[in-house]
CSV table of C-alpha atoms in Angstrom, one decimal:
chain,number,residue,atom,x,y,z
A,1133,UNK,CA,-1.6,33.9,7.6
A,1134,UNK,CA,-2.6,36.7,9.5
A,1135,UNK,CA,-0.9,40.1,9.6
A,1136,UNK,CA,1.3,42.0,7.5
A,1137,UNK,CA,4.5,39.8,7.1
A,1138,UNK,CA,7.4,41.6,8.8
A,1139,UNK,CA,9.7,41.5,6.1
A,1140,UNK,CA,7.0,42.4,3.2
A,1141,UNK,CA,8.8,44.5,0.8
A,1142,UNK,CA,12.1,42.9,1.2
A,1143,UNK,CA,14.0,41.2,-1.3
A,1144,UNK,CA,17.3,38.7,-1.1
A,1145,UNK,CA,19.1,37.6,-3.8
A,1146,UNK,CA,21.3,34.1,-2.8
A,1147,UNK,CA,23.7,32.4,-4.5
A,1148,UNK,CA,23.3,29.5,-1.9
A,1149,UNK,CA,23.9,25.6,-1.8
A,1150,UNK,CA,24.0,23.2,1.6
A,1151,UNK,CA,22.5,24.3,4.9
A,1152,UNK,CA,24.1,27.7,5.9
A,1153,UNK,CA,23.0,30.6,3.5
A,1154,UNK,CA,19.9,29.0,2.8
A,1155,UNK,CA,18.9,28.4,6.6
A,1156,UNK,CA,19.6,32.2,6.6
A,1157,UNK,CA,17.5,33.0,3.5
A,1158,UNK,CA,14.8,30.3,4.8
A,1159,UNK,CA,14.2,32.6,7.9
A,1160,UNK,CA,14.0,35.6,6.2
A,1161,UNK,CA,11.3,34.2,4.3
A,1162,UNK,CA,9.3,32.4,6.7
A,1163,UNK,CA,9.1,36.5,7.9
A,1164,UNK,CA,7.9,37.5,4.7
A,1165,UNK,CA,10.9,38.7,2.8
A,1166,UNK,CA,10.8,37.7,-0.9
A,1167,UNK,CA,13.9,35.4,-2.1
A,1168,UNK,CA,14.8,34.9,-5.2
A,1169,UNK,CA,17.5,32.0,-4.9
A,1170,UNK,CA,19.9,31.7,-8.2
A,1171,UNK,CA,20.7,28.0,-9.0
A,1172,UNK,CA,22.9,26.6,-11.8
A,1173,UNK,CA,21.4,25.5,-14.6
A,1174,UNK,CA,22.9,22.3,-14.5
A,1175,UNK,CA,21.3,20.7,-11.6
A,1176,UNK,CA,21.2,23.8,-9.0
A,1177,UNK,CA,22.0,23.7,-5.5
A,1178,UNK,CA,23.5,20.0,-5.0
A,1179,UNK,CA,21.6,19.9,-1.6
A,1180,UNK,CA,18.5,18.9,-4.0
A,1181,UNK,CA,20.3,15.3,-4.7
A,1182,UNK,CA,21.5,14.5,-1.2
A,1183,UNK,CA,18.8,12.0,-1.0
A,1184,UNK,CA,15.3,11.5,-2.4
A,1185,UNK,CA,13.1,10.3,0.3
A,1186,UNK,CA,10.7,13.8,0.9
A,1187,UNK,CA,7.5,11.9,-1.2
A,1188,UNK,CA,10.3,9.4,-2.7
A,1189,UNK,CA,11.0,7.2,-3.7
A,1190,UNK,CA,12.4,9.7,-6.6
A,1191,UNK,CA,11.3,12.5,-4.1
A,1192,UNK,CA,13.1,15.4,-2.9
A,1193,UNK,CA,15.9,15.9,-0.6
A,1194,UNK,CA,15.1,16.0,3.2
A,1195,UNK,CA,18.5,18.7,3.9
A,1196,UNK,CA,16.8,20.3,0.6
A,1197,UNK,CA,13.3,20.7,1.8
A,1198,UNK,CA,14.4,21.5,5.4
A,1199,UNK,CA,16.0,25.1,4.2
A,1200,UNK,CA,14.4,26.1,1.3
A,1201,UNK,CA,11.0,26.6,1.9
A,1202,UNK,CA,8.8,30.3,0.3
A,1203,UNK,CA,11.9,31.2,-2.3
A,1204,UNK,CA,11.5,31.8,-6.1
A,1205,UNK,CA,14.0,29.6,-8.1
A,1206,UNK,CA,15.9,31.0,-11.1
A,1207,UNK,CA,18.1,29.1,-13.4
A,1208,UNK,CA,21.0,31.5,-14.6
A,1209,UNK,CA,24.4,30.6,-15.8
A,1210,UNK,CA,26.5,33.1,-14.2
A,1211,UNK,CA,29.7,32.2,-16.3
A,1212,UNK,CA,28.2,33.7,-19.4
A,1213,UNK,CA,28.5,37.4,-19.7
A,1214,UNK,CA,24.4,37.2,-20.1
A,1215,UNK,CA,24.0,35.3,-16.7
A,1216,UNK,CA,25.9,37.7,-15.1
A,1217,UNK,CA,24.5,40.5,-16.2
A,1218,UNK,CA,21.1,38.9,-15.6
A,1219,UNK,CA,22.1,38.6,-12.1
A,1220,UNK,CA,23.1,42.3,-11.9
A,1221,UNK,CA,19.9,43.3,-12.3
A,1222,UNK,CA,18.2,41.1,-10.2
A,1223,UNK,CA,20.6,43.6,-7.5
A,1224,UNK,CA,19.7,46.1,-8.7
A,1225,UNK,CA,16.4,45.7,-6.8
A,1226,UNK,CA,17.8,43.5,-4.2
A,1227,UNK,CA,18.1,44.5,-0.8
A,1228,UNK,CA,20.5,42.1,0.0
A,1229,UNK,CA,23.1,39.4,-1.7
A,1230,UNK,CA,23.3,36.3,0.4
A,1231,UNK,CA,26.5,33.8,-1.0
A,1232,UNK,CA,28.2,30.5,0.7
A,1233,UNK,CA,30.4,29.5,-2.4
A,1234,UNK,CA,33.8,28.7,-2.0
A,1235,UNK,CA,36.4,30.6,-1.5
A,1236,UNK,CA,37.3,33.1,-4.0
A,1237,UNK,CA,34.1,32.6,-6.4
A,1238,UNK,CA,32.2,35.6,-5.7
A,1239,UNK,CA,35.7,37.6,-6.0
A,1240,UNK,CA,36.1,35.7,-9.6
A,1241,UNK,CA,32.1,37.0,-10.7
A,1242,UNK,CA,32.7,40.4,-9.8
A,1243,UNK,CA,30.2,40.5,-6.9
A,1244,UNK,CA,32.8,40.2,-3.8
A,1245,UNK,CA,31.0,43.2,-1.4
A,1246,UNK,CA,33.9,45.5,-3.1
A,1247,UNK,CA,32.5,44.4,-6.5
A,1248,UNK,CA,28.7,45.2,-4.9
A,1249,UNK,CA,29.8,48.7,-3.3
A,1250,UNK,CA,30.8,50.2,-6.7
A,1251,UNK,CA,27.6,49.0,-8.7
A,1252,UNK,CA,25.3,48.1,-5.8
A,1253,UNK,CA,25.8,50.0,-3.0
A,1254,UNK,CA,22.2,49.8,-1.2
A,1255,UNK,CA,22.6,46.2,-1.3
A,1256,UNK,CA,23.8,44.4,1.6
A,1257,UNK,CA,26.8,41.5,0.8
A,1258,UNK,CA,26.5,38.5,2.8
A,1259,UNK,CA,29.1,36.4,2.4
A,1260,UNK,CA,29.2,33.1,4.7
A,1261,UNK,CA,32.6,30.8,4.4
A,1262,UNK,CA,34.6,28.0,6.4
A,1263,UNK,CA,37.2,30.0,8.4
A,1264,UNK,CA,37.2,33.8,7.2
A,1265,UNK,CA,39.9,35.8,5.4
A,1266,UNK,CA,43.9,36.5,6.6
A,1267,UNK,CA,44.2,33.3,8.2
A,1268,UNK,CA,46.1,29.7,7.6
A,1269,UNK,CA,43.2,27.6,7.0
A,1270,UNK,CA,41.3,30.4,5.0
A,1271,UNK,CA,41.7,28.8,1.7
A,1272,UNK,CA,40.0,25.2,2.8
A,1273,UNK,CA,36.9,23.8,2.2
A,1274,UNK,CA,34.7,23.4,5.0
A,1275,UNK,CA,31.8,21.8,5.3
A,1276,UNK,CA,29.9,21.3,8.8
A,1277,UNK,CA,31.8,18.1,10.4
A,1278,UNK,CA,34.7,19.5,8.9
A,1279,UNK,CA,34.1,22.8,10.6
A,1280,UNK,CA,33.0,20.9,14.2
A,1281,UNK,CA,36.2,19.1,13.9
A,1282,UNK,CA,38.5,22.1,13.7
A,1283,UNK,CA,36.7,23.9,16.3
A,1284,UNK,CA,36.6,21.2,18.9
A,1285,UNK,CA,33.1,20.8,19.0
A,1286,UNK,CA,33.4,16.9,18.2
A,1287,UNK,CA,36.4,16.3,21.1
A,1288,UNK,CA,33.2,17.2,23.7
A,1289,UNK,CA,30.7,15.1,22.1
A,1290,UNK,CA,30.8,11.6,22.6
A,1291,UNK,CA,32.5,8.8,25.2
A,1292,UNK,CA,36.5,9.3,26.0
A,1293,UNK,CA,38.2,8.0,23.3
A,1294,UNK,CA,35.4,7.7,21.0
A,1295,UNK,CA,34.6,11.7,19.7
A,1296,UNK,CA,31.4,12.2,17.7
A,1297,UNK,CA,30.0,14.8,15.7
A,1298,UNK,CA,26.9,16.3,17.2
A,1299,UNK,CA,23.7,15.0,15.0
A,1300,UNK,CA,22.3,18.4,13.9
A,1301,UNK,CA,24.8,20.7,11.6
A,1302,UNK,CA,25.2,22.9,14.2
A,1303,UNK,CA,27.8,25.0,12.7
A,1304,UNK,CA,25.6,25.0,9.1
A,1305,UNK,CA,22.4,25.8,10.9
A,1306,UNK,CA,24.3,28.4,13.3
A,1307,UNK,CA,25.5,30.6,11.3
A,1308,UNK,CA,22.7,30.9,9.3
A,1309,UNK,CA,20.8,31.9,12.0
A,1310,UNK,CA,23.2,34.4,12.8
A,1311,UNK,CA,23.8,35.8,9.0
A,1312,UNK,CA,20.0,36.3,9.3
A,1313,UNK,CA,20.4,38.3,12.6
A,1314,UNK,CA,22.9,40.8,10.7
A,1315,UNK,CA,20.7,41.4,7.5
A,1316,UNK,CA,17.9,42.0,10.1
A,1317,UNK,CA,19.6,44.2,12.5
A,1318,UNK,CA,21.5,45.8,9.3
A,1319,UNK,CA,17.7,46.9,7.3
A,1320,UNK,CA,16.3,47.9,11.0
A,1321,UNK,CA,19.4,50.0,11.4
A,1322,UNK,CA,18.7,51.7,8.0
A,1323,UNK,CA,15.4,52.2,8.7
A,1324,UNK,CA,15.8,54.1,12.3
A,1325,UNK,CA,18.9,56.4,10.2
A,1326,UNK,CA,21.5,55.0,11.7
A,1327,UNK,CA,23.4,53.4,8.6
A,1328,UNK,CA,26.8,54.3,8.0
A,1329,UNK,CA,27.7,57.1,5.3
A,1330,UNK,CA,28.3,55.4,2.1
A,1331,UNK,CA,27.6,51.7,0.7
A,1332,UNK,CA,25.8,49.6,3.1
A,1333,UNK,CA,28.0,47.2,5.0
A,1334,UNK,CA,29.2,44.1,4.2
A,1335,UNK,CA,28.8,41.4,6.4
A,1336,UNK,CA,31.2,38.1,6.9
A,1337,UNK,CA,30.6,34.7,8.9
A,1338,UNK,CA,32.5,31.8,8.8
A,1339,UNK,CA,31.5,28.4,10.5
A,1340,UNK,CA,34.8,28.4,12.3
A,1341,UNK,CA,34.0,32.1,14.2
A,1342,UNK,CA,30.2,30.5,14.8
A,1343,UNK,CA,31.6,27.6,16.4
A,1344,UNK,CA,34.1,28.8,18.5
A,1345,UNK,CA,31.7,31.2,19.6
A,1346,UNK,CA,29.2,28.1,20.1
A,1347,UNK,CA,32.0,26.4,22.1
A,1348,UNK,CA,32.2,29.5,24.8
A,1349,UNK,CA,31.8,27.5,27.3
A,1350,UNK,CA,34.3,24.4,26.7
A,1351,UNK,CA,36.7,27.0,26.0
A,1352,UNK,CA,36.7,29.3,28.7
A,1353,UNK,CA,36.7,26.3,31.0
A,1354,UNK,CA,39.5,25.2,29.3
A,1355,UNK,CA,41.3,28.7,29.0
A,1356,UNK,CA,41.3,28.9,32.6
A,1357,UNK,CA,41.6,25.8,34.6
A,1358,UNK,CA,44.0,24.0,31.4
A,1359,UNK,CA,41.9,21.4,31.6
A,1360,UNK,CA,40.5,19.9,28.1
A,1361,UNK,CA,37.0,18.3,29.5
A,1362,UNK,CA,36.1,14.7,28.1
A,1363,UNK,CA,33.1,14.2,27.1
A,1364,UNK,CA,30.2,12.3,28.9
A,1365,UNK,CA,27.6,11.1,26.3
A,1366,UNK,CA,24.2,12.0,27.8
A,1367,UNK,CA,25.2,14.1,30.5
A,1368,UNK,CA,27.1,17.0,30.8
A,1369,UNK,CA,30.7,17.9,32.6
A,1370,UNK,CA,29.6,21.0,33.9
A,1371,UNK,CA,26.9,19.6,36.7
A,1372,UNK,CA,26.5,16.4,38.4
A,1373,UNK,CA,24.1,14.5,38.5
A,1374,UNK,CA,22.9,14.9,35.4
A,1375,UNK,CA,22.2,12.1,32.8
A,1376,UNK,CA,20.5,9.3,31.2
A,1377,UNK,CA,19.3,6.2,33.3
A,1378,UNK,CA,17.5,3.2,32.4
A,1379,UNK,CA,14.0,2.1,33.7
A,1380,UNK,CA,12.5,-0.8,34.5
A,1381,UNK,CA,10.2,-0.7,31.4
A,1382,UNK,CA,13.3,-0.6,29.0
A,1383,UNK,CA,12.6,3.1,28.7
A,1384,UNK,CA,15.9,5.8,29.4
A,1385,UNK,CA,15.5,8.3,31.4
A,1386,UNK,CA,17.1,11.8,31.7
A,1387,UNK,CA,17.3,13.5,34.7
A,1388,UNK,CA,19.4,16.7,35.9
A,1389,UNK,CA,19.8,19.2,39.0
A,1390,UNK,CA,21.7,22.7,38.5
A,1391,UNK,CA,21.9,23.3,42.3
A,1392,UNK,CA,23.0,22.2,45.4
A,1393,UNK,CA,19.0,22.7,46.6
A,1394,UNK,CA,17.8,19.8,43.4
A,1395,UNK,CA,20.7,17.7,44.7
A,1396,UNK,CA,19.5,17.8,47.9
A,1397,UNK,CA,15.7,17.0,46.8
A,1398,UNK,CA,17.4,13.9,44.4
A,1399,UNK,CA,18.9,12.4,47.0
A,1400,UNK,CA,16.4,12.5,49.7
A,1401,UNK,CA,12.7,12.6,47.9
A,1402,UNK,CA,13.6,10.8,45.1
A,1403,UNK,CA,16.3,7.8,45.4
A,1404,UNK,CA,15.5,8.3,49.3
A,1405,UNK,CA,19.2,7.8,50.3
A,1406,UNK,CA,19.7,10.9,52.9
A,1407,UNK,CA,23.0,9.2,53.1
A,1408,UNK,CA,24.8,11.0,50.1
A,1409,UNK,CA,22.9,14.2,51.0
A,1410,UNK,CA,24.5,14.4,54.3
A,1411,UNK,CA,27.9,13.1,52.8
A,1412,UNK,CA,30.4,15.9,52.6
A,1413,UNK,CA,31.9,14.6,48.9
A,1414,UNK,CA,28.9,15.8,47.4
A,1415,UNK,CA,28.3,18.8,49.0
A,1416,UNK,CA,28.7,21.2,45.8
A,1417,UNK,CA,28.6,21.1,42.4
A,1418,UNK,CA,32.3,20.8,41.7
A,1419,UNK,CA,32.5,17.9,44.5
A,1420,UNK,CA,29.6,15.9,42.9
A,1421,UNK,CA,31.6,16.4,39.1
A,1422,UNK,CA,34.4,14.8,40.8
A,1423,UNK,CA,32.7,11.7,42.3
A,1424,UNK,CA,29.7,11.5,39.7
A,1425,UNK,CA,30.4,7.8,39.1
A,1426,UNK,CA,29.1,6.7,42.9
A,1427,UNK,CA,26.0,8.7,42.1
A,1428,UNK,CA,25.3,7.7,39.2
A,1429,UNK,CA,25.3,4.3,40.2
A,1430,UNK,CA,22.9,5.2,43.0
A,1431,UNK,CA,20.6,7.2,40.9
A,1432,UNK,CA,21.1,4.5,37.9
A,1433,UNK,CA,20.0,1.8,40.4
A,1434,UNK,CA,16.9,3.5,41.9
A,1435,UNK,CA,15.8,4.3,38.6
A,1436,UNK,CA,16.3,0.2,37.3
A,1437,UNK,CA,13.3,-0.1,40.1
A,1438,UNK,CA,10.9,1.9,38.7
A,1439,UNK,CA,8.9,2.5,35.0
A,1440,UNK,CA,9.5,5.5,33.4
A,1441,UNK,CA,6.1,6.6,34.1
A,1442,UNK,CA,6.2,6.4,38.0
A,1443,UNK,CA,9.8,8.2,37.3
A,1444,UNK,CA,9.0,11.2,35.8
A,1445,UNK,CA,6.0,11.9,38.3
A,1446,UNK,CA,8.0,11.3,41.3
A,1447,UNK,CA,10.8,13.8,39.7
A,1448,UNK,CA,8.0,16.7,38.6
A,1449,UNK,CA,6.6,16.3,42.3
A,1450,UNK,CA,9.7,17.2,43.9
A,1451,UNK,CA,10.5,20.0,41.1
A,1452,UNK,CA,13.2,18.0,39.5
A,1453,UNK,CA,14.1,18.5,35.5
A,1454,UNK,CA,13.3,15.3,33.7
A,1455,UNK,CA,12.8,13.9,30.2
A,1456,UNK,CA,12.4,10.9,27.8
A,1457,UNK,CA,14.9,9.9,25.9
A,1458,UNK,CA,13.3,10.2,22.3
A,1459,UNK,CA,14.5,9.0,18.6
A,1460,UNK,CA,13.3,10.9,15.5
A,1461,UNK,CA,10.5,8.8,14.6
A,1462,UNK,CA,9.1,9.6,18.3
A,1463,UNK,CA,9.7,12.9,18.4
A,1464,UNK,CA,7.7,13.1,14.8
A,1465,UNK,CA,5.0,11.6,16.5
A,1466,UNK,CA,5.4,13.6,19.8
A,1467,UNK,CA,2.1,14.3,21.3
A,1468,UNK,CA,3.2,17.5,22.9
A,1469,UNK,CA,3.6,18.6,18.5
A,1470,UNK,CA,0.0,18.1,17.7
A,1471,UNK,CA,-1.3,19.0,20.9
A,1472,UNK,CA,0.7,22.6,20.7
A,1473,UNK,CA,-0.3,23.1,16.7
A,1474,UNK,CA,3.3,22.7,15.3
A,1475,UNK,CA,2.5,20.8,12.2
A,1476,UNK,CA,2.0,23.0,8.9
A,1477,UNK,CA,1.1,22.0,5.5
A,1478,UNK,CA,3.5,23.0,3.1
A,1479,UNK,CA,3.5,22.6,-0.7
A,1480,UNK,CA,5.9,21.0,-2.8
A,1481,UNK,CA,7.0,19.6,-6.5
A,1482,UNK,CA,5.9,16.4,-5.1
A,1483,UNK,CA,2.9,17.1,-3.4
A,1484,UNK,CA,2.1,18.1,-0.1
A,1485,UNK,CA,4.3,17.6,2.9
A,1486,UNK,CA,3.9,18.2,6.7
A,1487,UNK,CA,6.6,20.6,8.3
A,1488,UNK,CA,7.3,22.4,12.1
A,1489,UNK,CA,6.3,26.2,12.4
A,1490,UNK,CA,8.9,28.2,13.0
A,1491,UNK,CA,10.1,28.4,16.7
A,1492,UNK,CA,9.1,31.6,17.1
A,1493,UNK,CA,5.2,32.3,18.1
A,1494,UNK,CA,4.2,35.8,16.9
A,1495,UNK,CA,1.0,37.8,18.1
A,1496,UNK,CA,-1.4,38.8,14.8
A,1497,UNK,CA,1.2,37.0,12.6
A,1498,UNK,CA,2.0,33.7,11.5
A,1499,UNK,CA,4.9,32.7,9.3
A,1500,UNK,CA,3.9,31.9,5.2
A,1501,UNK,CA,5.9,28.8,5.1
A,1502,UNK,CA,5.6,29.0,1.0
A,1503,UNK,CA,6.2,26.2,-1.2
A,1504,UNK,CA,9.7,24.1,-2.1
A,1505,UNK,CA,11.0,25.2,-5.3
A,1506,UNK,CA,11.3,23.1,-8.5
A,1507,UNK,CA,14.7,24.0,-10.1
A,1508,UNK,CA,14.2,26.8,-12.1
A,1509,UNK,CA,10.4,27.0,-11.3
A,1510,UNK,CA,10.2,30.6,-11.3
A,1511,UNK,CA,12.8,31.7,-14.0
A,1512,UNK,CA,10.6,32.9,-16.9
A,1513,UNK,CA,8.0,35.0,-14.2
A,1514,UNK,CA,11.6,36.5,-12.7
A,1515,UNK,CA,13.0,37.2,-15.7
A,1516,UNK,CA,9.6,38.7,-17.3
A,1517,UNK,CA,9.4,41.0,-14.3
A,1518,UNK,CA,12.9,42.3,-15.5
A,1519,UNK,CA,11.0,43.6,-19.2
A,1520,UNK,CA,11.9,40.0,-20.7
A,1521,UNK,CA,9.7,39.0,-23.5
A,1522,UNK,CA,8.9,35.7,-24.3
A,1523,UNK,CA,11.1,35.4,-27.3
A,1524,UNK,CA,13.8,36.5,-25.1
A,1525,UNK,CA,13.2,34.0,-22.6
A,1526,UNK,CA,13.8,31.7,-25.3
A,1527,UNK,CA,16.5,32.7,-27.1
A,1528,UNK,CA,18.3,32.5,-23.5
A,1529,UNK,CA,17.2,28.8,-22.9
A,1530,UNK,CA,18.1,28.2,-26.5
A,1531,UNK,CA,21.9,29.3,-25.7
A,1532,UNK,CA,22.0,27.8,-22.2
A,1533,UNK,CA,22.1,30.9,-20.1
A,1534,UNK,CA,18.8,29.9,-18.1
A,1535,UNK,CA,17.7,25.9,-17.2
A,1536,UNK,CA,14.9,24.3,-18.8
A,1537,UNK,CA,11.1,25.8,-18.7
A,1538,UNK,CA,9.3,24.0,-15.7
A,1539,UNK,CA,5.9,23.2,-16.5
């Protein structure tokens, strides 16, 4: 790593399982902010035993390894009145408290952001949920295709008639992205002066707001024309042509215009058929949506003629967006990875793994992508930083307030 880390000198305490909160605290340490993630005793974040194939079999979790990456693990049970009080002085030199647990639990531990204002009021509360306070649904679970579900994210994903959840958790992975943004924008605010009078401010996601906010477009289409749009597998409502065709090599193809002007270049440098350039049905963007089937049959023929190969030059030549249609195990093995640098070793209780940089590419500074934490790994060094002896440290393990020592 070169340069000083952005977030050097920052720590987060999280009370974190799944992908949202940890996503958030994830990216606030790959920038150098130290996290000190609090897991139950009694097997910690259940993310960890999703699966076991990271170095498996009896490995790791992928959804685990994926979002916890550079944070310091500590064992406390937070029921005990020792836990707790454990945890409140971990705040006490916390810049911020990150939390996704179910509704009302942070409330019931005395560290709702009310709770953190009175005791800790330079800390920052994070609290991500399912659906936010004062509404119907507030009190539900919600987990990611839960959340895609409700927020209609799954009703334009798919065929019509057969709905699908989008692969990724988008709604996990978004708002943790965006619960990052806060604490950033929140400690740069702070810095420059400008934080409010009084505690710090509290900040609230839910997956529900994140994906509604995700779905803007769907739903201002929808809001204003009262259409509900069906979903078009690999393509896209909004612009036509634009989809995935297969070549004569067995490969797909995916090719789009955004234009009239890329339309025009389609039809007559590409599938060479001036004949649906000049015809008046396709003339715009909103004519083409409405007859997309006629061309792409045409552009699904012309593409049947020719290997992918011969595709994708002829489409780059006339400046037309193109691209293979990839599954994981290509994309692992994409050349334009390696060729670009992407790959990272990163350490973990299984031995070493390889893992993508961070998307962002930073001048004099690279992301420390630190090691996966064992459960509990880093309980007695945490702890002994808080004037802890030894025999202390003991006497809690003895009475089950912190997990077993990690060797």
């Amino acid at each position: 790593m070169s340069g000083q880390a952005p977030l050097a000198g920052i720590t987060v305490v999280a009370m974190e399982q799944a992908v949202s909160a940890p996503m958030c605290t994830r990216v606030l340490a790959d920038f150098g902010a130290r996290v000190i993630k609090v897991e139950n005793p009694k097997g910690g974040d259940f993310a960890r035993d999703y699966d076991d194939v990271v170095n498996g079999p009896g490995g790791l979790a992928a959804h685990f390894v994926w979002c916890n990456r550079g944070k310091e693990s500590v064992t406390l049970n937070t029921k005990s009145p020792e836990g707790i009080e454990l945890l409140h002085r971990l705040l006490d030199r916390a810049d911020a408290f990150v939390s996704n647990l179910a509704p009302g639990a942070t409330a019931r531990l005395g560290l709702a952001p009310a709770d953190l204002a009175e005791r800790h009021p330079n800390v920052l509360p994070v609290e991500i949920d399912g659906y936010g306070p004062g509404g119907p649904i507030s009190h539900k679970r919600a987990y990611d295709l839960l959340v895609q579900a409700e927020a209609g994210s799954c009703a334009v994903t798919g065929y019509p008639g057969m709905p699908a959840k989008p692969g990724p958790p988008v709604a996990d992975f978004t708002t943790g992205l965006y619960a990052a943004m806060s604490i950033v924008a929140l400690l740069l605010g702070r810095a420059r002066g400008n934080a409010p009078d009084g505690p710090a401010p509290s900040v609230e996601l839910s997956l529900f707001d994140v994906m509604t906010d995700v779905m803007g477009y769907q739903l201002t289409y929808t809001q204003h024309s009262g259409i509900d749009q069906q979903p078009l597998g690999v393509s896209s409502p909004a612009v036509a042509p634009y989809g995935a065709y297969k070549t004569r090599d067995g490969q797909t193809v995916v090719l789009g215009t955004t234009n009239d002007r890329e339309w025009q270049r389609v039809a007559r440098e590409i599938i060479n058929r001036p004949d649906l350039a000049d015809d008046p049905r396709f003339a715009t963007n909103p004519d083409r949506c409405a007859h997309r089937e006629i061309l792409d049959e045409a552009i699904g023929s012309w593409c049947a003629q020719h290997d992918l190969v011969d595709i994708q030059r002829i489409a780059d030549e006339a400046g037309i967006g193109n691209s293979r249609y990839n599954v994981p195990s290509e994309v692992v093995a994409h050349p334009h990875l390696t060729a670009r640098d992407r790959w990272r070793t990163v350490a973990t209780p299984k031995g070493d793994i390889q893992a993508l940089r961070p998307p962002p590419v930073i001048s004099g500074f690279e992301q420390p992508m630190g090691p996966i934490p064992a459960l509990g790994e880093h309980t007695d060094k945490v702890l002994a930083e808080l004037g802890l002896a030894a025999d202390d440290i003991a006497r809690l393990r003895a009475d089950g307030v912190i997990g077993p020592e990690v060797s």
